[in-house]
Amino acid sequence: MSFQRVTLIVLDSVGIGAMPDAADYGDAGAHTLKHTAEAMGGLSLPGLERLGLGRVDVIAGLKAVSGSGAFFGKMAEASPAISQWPVVVSLAGVVSERPPKLYPKGFPPELLAAFEAAIGRPTLGNVAASGT
């Protein structure tokens, strides 16, 4: 099969089911889209429904529409990580064999001091937080 044009839509941070290693990262039972639909009493996403979102998994409010001419799927991480960056670059075929270093309590003081010296100003926060 050959295509002249492809439009790839990535719903970043719209989790649609937990990965097999989710418990290793404290995310067992993760399913952002399903839990959002449950909390809202169902979702109304007709455009994404026509593109096949309702066929990827059972989500309250979404119909499993067929015959849209679109291809759909659910991506699985190829790198051992919870960070979004390895997920994004894996779309381009870049797969890491080890997870990136995480800083749940912020960056080490010596790293932060070197960074602040390089940019010539202080930083704010230095706390772990969601990027969404």
Tab-separated table of C-alpha atoms in Angstrom:
chain	number	residue	atom	x	y	z
A	1	MET	CA	0.000	0.000	0.000
A	2	SER	CA	1.322	3.411	-0.940
A	3	PHE	CA	0.277	6.875	0.192
A	4	GLN	CA	0.982	10.270	-1.338
A	5	ARG	CA	0.175	12.055	1.892
A	6	VAL	CA	-0.179	11.064	5.530
A	7	THR	CA	-1.594	13.158	8.342
A	8	LEU	CA	-0.519	11.794	11.703
A	9	ILE	CA	-2.520	12.968	14.709
A	10	VAL	CA	-0.889	12.272	18.066
A	11	LEU	CA	-3.122	12.868	21.074
A	12	ASP	CA	-0.244	13.514	23.459
A	13	SER	CA	-1.062	12.617	27.079
A	14	VAL	CA	-4.430	11.173	26.074
A	15	GLY	CA	-3.686	7.738	27.475
A	16	ILE	CA	-5.875	4.964	26.149
A	17	GLY	CA	-4.923	2.076	28.420
A	18	ALA	CA	-1.991	1.159	30.611
A	19	MET	CA	1.229	-0.296	29.278
A	20	PRO	CA	2.334	-3.702	30.630
A	21	ASP	CA	4.987	-2.016	32.821
A	22	ALA	CA	2.626	0.701	34.150
A	23	ALA	CA	2.807	-0.628	37.717
A	24	ASP	CA	6.598	-0.093	37.677
A	25	TYR	CA	5.902	3.644	37.388
A	26	GLY	CA	2.906	3.827	39.743
A	27	ASP	CA	0.434	3.988	36.839
A	28	ALA	CA	-1.399	0.649	37.073
A	29	GLY	CA	-4.925	1.006	35.698
A	30	ALA	CA	-4.089	4.181	33.772
A	31	HIS	CA	-6.589	5.041	31.042
A	32	THR	CA	-6.943	8.820	30.816
A	33	LEU	CA	-9.521	8.870	28.028
A	34	LYS	CA	-11.791	6.239	29.604
A	35	HIS	CA	-11.619	7.833	33.061
A	36	THR	CA	-12.352	11.277	31.605
A	37	ALA	CA	-15.352	9.865	29.740
A	38	GLU	CA	-16.616	8.205	32.929
A	39	ALA	CA	-16.233	11.426	34.928
A	40	MET	CA	-18.049	13.435	32.235
A	41	GLY	CA	-20.864	10.944	31.673
A	42	GLY	CA	-19.524	10.156	28.201
A	43	LEU	CA	-17.712	12.107	25.513
A	44	SER	CA	-18.884	13.725	22.297
A	45	LEU	CA	-15.997	13.740	19.820
A	46	PRO	CA	-17.664	13.295	16.414
A	47	GLY	CA	-14.590	14.208	14.371
A	48	LEU	CA	-12.315	11.762	16.177
A	49	GLU	CA	-15.131	9.216	16.156
A	50	ARG	CA	-15.241	9.413	12.331
A	51	LEU	CA	-11.471	8.890	12.255
A	52	GLY	CA	-11.832	5.668	14.265
A	53	LEU	CA	-11.190	6.629	17.907
A	54	GLY	CA	-14.248	4.654	19.035
A	55	ARG	CA	-12.746	1.525	17.456
A	56	VAL	CA	-9.488	1.696	19.403
A	57	ASP	CA	-11.187	0.947	22.738
A	58	VAL	CA	-14.621	1.092	24.349
A	59	ILE	CA	-15.091	4.685	25.571
A	60	ALA	CA	-18.368	5.999	27.009
A	61	GLY	CA	-20.100	8.193	24.443
A	62	LEU	CA	-17.983	7.146	21.448
A	63	LYS	CA	-19.372	4.939	18.692
A	64	ALA	CA	-17.254	2.437	16.799
A	65	VAL	CA	-17.735	4.088	13.391
A	66	SER	CA	-16.390	2.164	10.402
A	67	GLY	CA	-15.703	3.022	6.799
A	68	SER	CA	-14.141	6.424	7.415
A	69	GLY	CA	-11.191	5.861	5.108
A	70	ALA	CA	-8.843	6.587	8.003
A	71	PHE	CA	-6.397	4.258	9.677
A	72	PHE	CA	-6.226	4.326	13.446
A	73	GLY	CA	-4.313	2.645	16.204
A	74	LYS	CA	-2.863	2.750	19.658
A	75	MET	CA	0.855	3.289	20.110
A	76	ALA	CA	2.924	1.355	22.623
A	77	GLU	CA	6.164	2.709	24.010
A	78	ALA	CA	9.257	0.984	22.699
A	79	SER	CA	11.610	2.558	25.254
A	80	PRO	CA	11.572	1.769	28.978
A	81	ALA	CA	10.363	5.124	30.263
A	82	ILE	CA	7.412	7.104	31.558
A	83	SER	CA	8.550	10.395	30.039
A	84	GLN	CA	6.800	11.758	26.936
A	85	TRP	CA	10.056	12.490	25.097
A	86	PRO	CA	10.997	8.819	24.432
A	87	VAL	CA	7.432	8.238	23.191
A	88	VAL	CA	7.600	11.151	20.759
A	89	VAL	CA	11.022	10.309	19.322
A	90	SER	CA	10.067	6.633	18.977
A	91	LEU	CA	7.627	7.761	16.256
A	92	ALA	CA	10.752	8.578	14.250
A	93	GLY	CA	12.354	5.235	15.103
A	94	VAL	CA	14.627	6.412	17.933
A	95	VAL	CA	14.451	3.780	20.664
A	96	SER	CA	16.407	3.981	23.899
A	97	GLU	CA	17.449	0.826	25.718
A	98	ARG	CA	17.471	2.467	29.132
A	99	PRO	CA	15.122	4.963	30.728
A	100	PRO	CA	16.164	8.600	31.063
A	101	LYS	CA	17.289	9.791	34.473
A	102	LEU	CA	14.382	11.211	36.438
A	103	TYR	CA	14.507	13.958	39.044
A	104	PRO	CA	11.361	13.552	41.189
A	105	LYS	CA	12.773	15.887	43.858
A	106	GLY	CA	14.092	18.481	41.411
A	107	PHE	CA	17.500	18.837	39.785
A	108	PRO	CA	20.633	18.519	41.951
A	109	PRO	CA	21.875	21.892	43.299
A	110	GLU	CA	25.199	21.668	41.432
A	111	LEU	CA	23.444	21.089	38.099
A	112	LEU	CA	21.014	23.935	38.749
A	113	ALA	CA	23.860	26.280	39.762
A	114	ALA	CA	25.762	25.511	36.540
A	115	PHE	CA	22.606	26.023	34.464
A	116	GLU	CA	21.790	29.333	36.171
A	117	ALA	CA	25.372	30.518	35.662
A	118	ALA	CA	25.142	29.642	31.965
A	119	ILE	CA	21.852	31.485	31.411
A	120	GLY	CA	22.685	34.395	33.701
A	121	ARG	CA	19.502	34.315	35.741
A	122	PRO	CA	17.849	32.287	38.504
A	123	THR	CA	15.335	29.553	37.822
A	124	LEU	CA	11.879	29.099	39.291
A	125	GLY	CA	10.402	26.021	40.881
A	126	ASN	CA	12.793	23.112	40.461
A	127	VAL	CA	9.985	20.718	41.326
A	128	ALA	CA	8.666	17.718	39.437
A	129	ALA	CA	5.403	18.485	37.647
A	130	SER	CA	3.331	17.217	34.761
A	131	GLY	CA	4.199	18.708	31.403
A	132	THR	CA	0.549	18.831	30.388
